[in-house]
XYZ file of C-alpha atoms in Angstrom:
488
model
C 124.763 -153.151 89.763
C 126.588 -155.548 87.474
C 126.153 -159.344 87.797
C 127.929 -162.397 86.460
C 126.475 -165.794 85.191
C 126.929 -167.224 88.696
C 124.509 -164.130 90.120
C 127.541 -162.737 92.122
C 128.175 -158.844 92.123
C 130.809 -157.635 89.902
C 130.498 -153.825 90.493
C 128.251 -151.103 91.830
C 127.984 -147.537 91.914
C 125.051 -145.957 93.537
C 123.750 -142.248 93.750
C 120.747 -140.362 96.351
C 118.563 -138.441 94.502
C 116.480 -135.144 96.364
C 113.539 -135.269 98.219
C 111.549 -132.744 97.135
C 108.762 -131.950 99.830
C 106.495 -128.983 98.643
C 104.301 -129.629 101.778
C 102.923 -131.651 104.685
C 102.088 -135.011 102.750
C 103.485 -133.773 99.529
C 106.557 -135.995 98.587
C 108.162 -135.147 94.873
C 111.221 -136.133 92.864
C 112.882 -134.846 89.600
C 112.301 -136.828 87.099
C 115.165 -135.550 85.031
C 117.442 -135.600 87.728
C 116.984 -139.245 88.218
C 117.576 -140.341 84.277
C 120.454 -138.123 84.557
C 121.798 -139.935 87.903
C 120.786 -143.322 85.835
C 123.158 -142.233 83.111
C 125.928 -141.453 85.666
C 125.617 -144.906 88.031
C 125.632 -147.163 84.697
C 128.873 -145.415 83.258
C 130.628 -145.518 86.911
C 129.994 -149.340 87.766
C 130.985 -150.008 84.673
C 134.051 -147.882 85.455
C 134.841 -149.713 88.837
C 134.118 -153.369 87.588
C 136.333 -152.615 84.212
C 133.823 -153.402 81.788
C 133.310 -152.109 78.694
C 129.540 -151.771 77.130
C 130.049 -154.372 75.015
C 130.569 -156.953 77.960
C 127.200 -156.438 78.960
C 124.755 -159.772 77.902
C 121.698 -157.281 78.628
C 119.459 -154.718 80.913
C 117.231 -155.049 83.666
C 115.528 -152.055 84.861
C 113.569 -151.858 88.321
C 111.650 -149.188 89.856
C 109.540 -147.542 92.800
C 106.546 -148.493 91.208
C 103.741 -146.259 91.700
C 105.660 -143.249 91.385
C 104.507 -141.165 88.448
C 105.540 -139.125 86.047
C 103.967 -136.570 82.791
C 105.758 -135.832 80.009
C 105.714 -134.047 77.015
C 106.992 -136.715 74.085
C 107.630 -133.676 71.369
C 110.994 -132.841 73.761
C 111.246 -134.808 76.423
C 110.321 -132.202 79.278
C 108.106 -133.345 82.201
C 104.862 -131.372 83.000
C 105.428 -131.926 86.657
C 107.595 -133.746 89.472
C 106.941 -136.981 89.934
C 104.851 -137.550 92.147
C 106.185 -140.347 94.842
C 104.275 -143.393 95.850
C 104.190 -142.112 99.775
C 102.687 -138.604 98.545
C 98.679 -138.063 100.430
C 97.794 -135.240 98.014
C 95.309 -137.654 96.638
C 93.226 -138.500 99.508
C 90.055 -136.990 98.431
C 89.700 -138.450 95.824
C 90.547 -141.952 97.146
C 88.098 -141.155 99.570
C 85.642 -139.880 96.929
C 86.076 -142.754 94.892
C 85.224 -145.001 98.969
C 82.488 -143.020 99.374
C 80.252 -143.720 96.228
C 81.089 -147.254 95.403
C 83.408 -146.924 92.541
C 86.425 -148.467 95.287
C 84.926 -151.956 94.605
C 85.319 -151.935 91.107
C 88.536 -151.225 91.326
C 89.320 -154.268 93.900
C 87.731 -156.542 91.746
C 89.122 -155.535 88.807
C 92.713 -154.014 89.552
C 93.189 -156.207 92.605
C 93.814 -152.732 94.582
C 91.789 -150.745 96.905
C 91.114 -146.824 96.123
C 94.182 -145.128 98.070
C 96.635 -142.331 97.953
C 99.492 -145.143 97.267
C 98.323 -145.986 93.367
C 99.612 -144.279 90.300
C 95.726 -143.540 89.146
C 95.055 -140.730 91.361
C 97.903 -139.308 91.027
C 97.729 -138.776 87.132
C 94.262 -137.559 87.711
C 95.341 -135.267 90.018
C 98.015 -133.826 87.434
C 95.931 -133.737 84.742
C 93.414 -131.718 87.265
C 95.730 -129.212 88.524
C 98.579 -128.874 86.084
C 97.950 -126.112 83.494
C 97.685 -127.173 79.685
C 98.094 -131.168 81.027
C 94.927 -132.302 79.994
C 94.389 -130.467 76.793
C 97.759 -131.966 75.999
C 97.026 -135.289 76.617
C 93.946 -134.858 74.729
C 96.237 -133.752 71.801
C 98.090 -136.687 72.418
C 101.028 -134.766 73.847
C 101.378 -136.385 76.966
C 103.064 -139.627 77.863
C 102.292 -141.095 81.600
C 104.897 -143.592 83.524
C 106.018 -145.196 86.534
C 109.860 -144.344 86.876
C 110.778 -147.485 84.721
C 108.645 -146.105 81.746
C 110.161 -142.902 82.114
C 113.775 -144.461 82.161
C 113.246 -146.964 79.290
C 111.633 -144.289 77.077
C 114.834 -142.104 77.536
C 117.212 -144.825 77.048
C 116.054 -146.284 74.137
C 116.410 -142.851 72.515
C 114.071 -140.114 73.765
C 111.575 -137.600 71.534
C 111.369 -139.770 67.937
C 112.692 -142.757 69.234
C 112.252 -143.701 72.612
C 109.830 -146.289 73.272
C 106.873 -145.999 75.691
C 106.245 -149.619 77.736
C 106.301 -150.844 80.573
C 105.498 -154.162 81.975
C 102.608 -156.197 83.979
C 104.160 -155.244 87.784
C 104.328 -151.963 87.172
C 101.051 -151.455 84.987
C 99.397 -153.370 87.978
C 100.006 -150.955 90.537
C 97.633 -148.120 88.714
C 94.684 -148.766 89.425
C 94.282 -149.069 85.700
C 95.138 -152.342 84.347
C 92.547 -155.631 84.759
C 94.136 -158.348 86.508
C 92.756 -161.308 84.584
C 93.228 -159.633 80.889
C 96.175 -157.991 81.891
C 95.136 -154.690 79.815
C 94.545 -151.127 80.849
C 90.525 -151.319 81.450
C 88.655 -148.624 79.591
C 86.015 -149.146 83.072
C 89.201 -147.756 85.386
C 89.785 -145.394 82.843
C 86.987 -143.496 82.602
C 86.628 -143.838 86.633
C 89.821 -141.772 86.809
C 89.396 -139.789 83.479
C 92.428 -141.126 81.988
C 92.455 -141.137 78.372
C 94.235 -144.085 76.896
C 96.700 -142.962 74.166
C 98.937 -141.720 77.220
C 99.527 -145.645 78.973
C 102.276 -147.076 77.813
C 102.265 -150.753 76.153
C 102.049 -153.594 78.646
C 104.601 -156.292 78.189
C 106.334 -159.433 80.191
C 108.135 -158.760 82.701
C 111.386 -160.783 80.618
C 110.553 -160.249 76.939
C 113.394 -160.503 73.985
C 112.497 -157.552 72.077
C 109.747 -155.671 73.859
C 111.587 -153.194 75.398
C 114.203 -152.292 72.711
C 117.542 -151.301 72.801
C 119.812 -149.053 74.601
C 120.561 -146.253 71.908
C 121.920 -143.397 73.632
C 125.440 -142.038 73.451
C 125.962 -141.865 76.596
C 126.407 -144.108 78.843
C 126.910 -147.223 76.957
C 128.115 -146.070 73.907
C 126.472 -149.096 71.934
C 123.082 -150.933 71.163
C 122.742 -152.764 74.490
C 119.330 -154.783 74.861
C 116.844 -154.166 77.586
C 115.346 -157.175 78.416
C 113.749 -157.344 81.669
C 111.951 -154.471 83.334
C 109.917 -155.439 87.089
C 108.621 -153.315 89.788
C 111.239 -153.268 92.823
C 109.192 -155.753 95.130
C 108.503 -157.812 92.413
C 111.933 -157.713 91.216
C 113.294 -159.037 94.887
C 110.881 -161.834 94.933
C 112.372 -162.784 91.754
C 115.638 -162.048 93.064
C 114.634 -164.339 96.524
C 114.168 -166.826 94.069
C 110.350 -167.148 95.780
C 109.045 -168.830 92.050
C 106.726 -171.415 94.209
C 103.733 -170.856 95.652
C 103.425 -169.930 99.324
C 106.973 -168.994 98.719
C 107.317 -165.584 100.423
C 110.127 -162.277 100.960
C 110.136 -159.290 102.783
C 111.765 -156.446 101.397
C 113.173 -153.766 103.608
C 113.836 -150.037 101.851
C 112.027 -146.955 102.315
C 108.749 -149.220 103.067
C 108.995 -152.907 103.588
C 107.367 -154.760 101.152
C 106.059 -158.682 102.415
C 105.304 -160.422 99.211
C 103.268 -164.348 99.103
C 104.115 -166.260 95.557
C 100.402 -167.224 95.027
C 101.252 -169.152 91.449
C 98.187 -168.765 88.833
C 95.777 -168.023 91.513
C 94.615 -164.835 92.551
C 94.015 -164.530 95.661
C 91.259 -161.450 96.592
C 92.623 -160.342 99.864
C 89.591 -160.369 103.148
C 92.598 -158.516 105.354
C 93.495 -156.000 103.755
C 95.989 -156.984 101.689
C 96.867 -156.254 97.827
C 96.641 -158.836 95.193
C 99.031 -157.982 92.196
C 101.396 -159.433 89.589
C 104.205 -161.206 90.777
C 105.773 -161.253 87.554
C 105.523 -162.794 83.731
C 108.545 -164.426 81.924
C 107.906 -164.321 77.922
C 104.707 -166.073 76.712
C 104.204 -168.039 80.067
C 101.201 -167.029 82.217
C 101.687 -164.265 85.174
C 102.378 -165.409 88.112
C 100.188 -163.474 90.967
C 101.046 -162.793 94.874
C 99.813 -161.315 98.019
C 101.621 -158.226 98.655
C 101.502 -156.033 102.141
C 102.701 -152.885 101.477
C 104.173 -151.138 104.392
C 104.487 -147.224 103.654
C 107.470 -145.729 106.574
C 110.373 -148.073 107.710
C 113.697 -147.458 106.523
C 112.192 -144.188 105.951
C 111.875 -143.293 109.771
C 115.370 -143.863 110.005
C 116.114 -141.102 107.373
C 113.742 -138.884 109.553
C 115.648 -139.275 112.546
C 119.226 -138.649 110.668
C 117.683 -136.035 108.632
C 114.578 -134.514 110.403
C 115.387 -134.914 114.186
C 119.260 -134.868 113.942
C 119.396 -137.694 116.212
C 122.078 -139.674 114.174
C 124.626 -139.381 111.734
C 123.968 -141.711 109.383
C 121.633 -144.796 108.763
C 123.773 -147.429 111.260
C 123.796 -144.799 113.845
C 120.428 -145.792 114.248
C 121.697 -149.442 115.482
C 124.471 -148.107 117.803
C 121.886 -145.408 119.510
C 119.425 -148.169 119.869
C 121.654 -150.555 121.776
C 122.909 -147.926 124.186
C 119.328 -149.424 125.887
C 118.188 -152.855 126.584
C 114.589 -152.462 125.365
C 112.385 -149.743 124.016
C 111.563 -148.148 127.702
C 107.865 -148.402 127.172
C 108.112 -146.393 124.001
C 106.438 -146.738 120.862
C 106.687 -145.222 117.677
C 104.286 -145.665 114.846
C 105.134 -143.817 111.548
C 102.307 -143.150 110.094
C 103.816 -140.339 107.918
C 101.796 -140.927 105.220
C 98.837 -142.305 106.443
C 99.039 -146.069 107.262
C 99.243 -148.806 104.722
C 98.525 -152.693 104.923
C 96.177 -154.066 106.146
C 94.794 -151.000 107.991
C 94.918 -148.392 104.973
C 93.818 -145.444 106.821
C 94.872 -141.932 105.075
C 93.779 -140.168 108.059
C 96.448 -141.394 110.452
C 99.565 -139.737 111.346
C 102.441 -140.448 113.350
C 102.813 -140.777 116.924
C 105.512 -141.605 119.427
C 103.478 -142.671 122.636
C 104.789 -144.106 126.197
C 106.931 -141.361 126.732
C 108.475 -140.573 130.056
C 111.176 -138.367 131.690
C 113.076 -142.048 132.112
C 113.095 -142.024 128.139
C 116.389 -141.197 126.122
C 117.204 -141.066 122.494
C 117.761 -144.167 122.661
C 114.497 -145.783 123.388
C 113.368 -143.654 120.459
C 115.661 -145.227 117.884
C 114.951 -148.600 119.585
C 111.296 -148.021 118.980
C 111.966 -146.824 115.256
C 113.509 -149.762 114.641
C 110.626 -151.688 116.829
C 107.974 -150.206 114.579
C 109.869 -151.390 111.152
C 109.173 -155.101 112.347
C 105.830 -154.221 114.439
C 104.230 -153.319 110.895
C 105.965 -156.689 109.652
C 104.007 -158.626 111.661
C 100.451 -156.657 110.684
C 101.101 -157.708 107.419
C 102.095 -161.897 108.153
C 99.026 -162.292 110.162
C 96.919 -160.895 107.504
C 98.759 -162.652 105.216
C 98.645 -166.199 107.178
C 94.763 -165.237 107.402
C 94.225 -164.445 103.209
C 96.271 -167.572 102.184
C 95.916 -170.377 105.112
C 99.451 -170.588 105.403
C 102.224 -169.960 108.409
C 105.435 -169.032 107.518
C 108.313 -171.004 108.791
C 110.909 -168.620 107.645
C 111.193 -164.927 106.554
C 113.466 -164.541 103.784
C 114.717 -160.943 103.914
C 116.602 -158.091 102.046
C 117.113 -154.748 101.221
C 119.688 -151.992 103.193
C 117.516 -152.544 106.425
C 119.028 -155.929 106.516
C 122.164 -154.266 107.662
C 121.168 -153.741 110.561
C 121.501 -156.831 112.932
C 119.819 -155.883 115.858
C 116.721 -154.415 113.718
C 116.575 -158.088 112.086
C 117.059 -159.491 115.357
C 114.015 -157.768 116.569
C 112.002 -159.443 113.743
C 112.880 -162.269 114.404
C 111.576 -161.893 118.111
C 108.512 -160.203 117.229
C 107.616 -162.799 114.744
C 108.240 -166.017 116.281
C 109.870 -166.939 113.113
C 113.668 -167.140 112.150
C 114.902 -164.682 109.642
C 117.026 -165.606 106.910
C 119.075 -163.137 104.588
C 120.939 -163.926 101.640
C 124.314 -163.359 100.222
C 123.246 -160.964 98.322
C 121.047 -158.842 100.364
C 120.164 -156.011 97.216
C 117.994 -158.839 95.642
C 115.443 -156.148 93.748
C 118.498 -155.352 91.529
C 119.858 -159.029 90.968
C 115.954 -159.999 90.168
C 115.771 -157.330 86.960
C 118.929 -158.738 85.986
C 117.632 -162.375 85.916
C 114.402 -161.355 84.490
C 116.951 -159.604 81.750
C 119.009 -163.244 81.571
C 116.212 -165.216 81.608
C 115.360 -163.201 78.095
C 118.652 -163.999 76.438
C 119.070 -167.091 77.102
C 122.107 -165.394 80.015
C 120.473 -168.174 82.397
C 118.495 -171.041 81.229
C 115.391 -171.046 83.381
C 114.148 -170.549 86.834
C 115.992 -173.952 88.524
C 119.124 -172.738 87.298
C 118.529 -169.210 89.530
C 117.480 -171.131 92.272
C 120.716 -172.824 92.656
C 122.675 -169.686 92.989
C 120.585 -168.801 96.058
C 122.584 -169.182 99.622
C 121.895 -167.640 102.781
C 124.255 -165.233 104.525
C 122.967 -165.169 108.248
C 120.064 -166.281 109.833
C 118.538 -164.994 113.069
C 116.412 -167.049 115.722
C 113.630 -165.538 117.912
C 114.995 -165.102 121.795
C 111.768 -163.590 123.332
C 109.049 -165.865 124.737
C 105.854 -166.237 123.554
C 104.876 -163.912 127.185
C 107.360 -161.037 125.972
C 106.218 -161.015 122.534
C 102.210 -161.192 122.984
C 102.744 -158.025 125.216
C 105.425 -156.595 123.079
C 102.593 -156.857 120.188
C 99.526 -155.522 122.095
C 101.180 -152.488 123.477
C 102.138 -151.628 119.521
C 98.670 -152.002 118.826
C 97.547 -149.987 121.588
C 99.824 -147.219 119.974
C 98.510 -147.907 116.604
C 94.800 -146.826 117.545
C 96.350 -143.284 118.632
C 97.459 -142.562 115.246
C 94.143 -142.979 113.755
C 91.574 -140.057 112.811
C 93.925 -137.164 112.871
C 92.958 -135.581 110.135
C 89.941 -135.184 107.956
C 89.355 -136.576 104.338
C 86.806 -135.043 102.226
C-alpha cells in the first residue's frame, strides 16, 4: 500500500500466499515465496498508482510477528518453513517450561507467558529437529527472524549485504528480549538454548538509518530507505492513532488483536493478558500496552470457505448468516489452535455445540461470526480488570471490518459502540507513519492524529437481558472445548 502526506491511499496491490499444513496443529509458510510475493505487490502498486521508485519518501515494513523463520546467511536458503504464529507443535515444551517454573521468568522478564504462540519455542524446536540447524548456528551459519527480519535482510541486499534487524515489537514477541532493557536476555536464552549470534539487532520501531536501504534490482530499481519496521498489531495501533494512554484498537485479521496504549508503564497482566511493546519512535522511550491476543477469527471464516465449502468467498459468510435472525442456539468456539487470551489453554480444540435438527448453515456462519466478537469481549473484561479502565468506544479495523453485520454483533455483545475508520487497513498505514515519522514525511504524532476520521460507527441494539445470556451460553460452550487433548 502506498500513502500520501495526508495518510490517504494512493494504490494497492495485494497477493495470498499458501498455507502449508503438514499436520493437525502444524501451520507453515514459504518463506521464499513470501519475499518473492513482496517483490511482486511493491512493483504492481507502484504500477497501478503510477509511481515511479523515486517518488517514494520511504519504507515501512509490518509483519505477523511471531512467525519464524532459519536461514542460512552464506546463500540465502531457509533451513525450514516458517513456522506460523497459530502452529501447536510446540506445546510440550511450553508445557515443560509450566511445569518446572522456568514460565515465570519468562513473564517477568519478557512480559509473555510460556505458550505455543511465541517465536522462542519455535526456534528451539528447529534447531531440535532440523538436521545440521544447530551445528550451523553454532558455526554461526544461521540467521533467525520474524517475517520482517527475513524481508528487510533480503531487501537491503541478501548474502554479503543484507542486514539482519529487527525492531522492539517484533523482538518482544520471542520470549527472548527483556522488557525493561529492551535486549535479548542471555537468562531467556539459555532457557530456550538459543545462542545469540543468530538474533538480529534490536532497533526503534522509526529509526533514520537503522534499517538501511532498499538495494535490490528489483522491485524498486533504486536506493529507497527503510525507515520504519512494527509488528502488525502494533503497527494498527499506530495506525489508530491510539498514542495516549488507555487509548485502545482492536484489530480484526486472521486473529483479532485488542491492544490498551499503557504509555511508560508496564502493566504485568493478573488476567491473562500480554504485556508488550507498543512501539518506539527514534531515541524516545517505548511506549508499552496490554495486548489480548485472540488466535481463530477471520480465520474461521477461511475454514468455512475453504474447509467446509459452506461459502464462496469471505462476504458469503455475511449473506449466509443473515438468511437467520439469530444464531439458533448455536455456538461455535474455534479453538483451532488451542485457545489464546486470557484463557491460554493448548489443550482445547474446537467445538460447535447447541446443535439441533432446527439448525441450518446459517446459524453456523452466524455463530462463526458470533464467536469472532464472543472472544472480543474475553479479552475487554480482562482488559477493563488489568488496567481499571472501561472502554467507551472500540476503535476497529482490519478486513473483518467489512463485514457489517459481524461489527454489528460487537457492538451488541459489548455494550459499547464500534467505530471504524476511513481507512480500515490501519496495520499498513501505521508502518508507513512509523517510516514518515523517520524522515521528517510527517512532523510528529499530533500531526497523524489529525488525519484520523471515522467511517461508520455502530451502536449496541440488544439489552443488557439479551446480551448477559448471549455471553453465558458462549461461555458455557467455551468449557467444552477444554482438555481435549493431552500435553506432555
Amino acid at each position: 500500500m502506498i500513502f500520501n502526506h495526508d495518510g490517504d491511499e494512493v494504490a494497492r496491490y495485494q497477493l495470498e500466499h499458501r498455507q502449508i499444513l503438514p499436520r493437525a496443529g502444524w501451520v507453515e509458510h514459504d518463506p521464499v515465496e513470501i519475499y518473492e510475493r513482496t517483490n511482486s505487490v511493491m512493483q504492481n502498486a507502484l504500477r497501478a498508482g503510477g509511481l515511479s521508485p523515486t517518488d517514494l519518501a520511504a519504507i515501512g515494513i509490518t509483519n505477523q510477528r511471531e512467525t519464524t523463520v532459519i536461514w542460512d546467511p552464506r546463500n540465502g536458503r531457509p533451513y525450514y518453513n516458517a513456522i506460523v504464529w497459530q502452529d501447536t507443535r510446540t506445546d510440550t515444551i511450553a508445557a515443560a517450561l509450566e511445569r518446572d517454573g522456568r514460565g515465570e521468568i519468562i513473564r517477568r522478564k519478557a512480559g509473555l507467558p510460556p505458550a505455543t504462540y511465541f517465536s522462542g519455542g519455535k526456534i528451539k524446536w528447529i534447531l531440535e529437529n532440523v538436521e545440521g540447524v544447530r551445528e550451523a548456528a553454532e558455526a554461526g551459519h544461521a540467521l533467525f527472524g520474524n517475517t520482517d527480519a527475513w524481508v528487510l535482510w533480503n531487501l537491503t541486499g541478501g548474502p554479503g549485504a543484507g542486514i539482519h534487524a529487527t525492531d522492539v515489537t517484533n523482538a518482544s514477541r520471542t520470549m527472548l528480549m527483556n522488557l525493561e532493557t529492551l535486549d535479548w536476555d542471555d537468562e531467556l536464552l539459555e532457557i530456550f538454548g538459543i545462542p545469540r549470534a543468530m538474533l538480529p539487532t534490536i532497533n526503534p520501531s522509526s529509526h533514520p538509518e537503522a534499517f538501511g536501504q532498499a538495494r535490490t534490482s528489483r522491485p524498486l530499481r533504486t536506493a529507497t530507505p527503510i525507515t520504519g519496521v512494527l509488528g502488525d498489531q502494533q503497527a494498527a495501533t499506530v495506525g489508530q492513532v491510539c498514542f495516549a494512554p488507555g487509548e485502545a484498537k482492536n484489530t480484526y485479521g486472521t486473529g483479532n488483536f485488542l491492544l490498551l496504549n499503557t504509555g511508560a508503564e508496564l502493566i504485568r497482566s493478573t488476567s491473562g493478558l500480554l504485556t508488550t511493546v507498543a512501539y518506539q519512535f527514534g531515541d524516545s522511550p517505548p511506549v508499552y500496552a496490554l495486548e489480548g491476543s485472540i488466535a481463530v477469527t477471520g480465520s474461521a471464516v477461511q475454514w468455512l470457505r475453504d474447509q467446509m465449502k459452506m461459502i464462496d468467498d469471505a462476504p458469503g459468510s455475511e449473506r449466509l448468516a443473515l438468511t437467520v435472525e439469530d444464531n439458533g442456539g448455536v455456538y461455535f468456539v474455534p479453538a483451532f489452535s488451542g485457545l489464546f487470551a486470557p484463557y491460554w489453554r493448548s489443550d482445547a480444540r474446537g467445538a460447535i455445540v447447541g446443535l439441533t435438527r432446527y439448525n441450518t448453515n446459517g446459524h453456523i456462519a452466524r455463530a462463526t461470526l458470533e464467536a469472532i466478537c464472543y472472544q472480543s469481549r474475553d479479552v475487554v473484561e480482562a482488559m477493563e480488570r488489568d488496567a481499571d479502565i472501561h472502554l467507551d468506544v472500540l476503535r476497529v479495523d482490519g478486513g473483518v471490518t467489512d463485514n457489517e453485520l459481524c461489527m454489528q454483533i460487537q457492538a451488541d455483545v459489548l455494550g459499547v459502540p464500534v467505530s471504524r475508520p476511513v481507512i480500515a487497513e490501519t496495520t499498513a498505514l501505521g508502518a508507513a507513519y512509523a517510516a514518515g515519522l523517520a524522515t521528517g514525511f510527517w512532523r510528529d504524532t499530533d500531526e497523524l492524529r489529525s488525519h484520523w476520521s471515522e467511517s461508520r460507527r455502530w451502536e449496541p441494539q440488544w439489552d443488557k437481558k439479551a446480551r448477559e445470556e448471549g455471553y453465558t451460553g458462549w461461555k458455557k460452550a467455551v468449557q467444552r472445548t477444554l482438555d481435549w487433548i493431552t500435553v506432555e
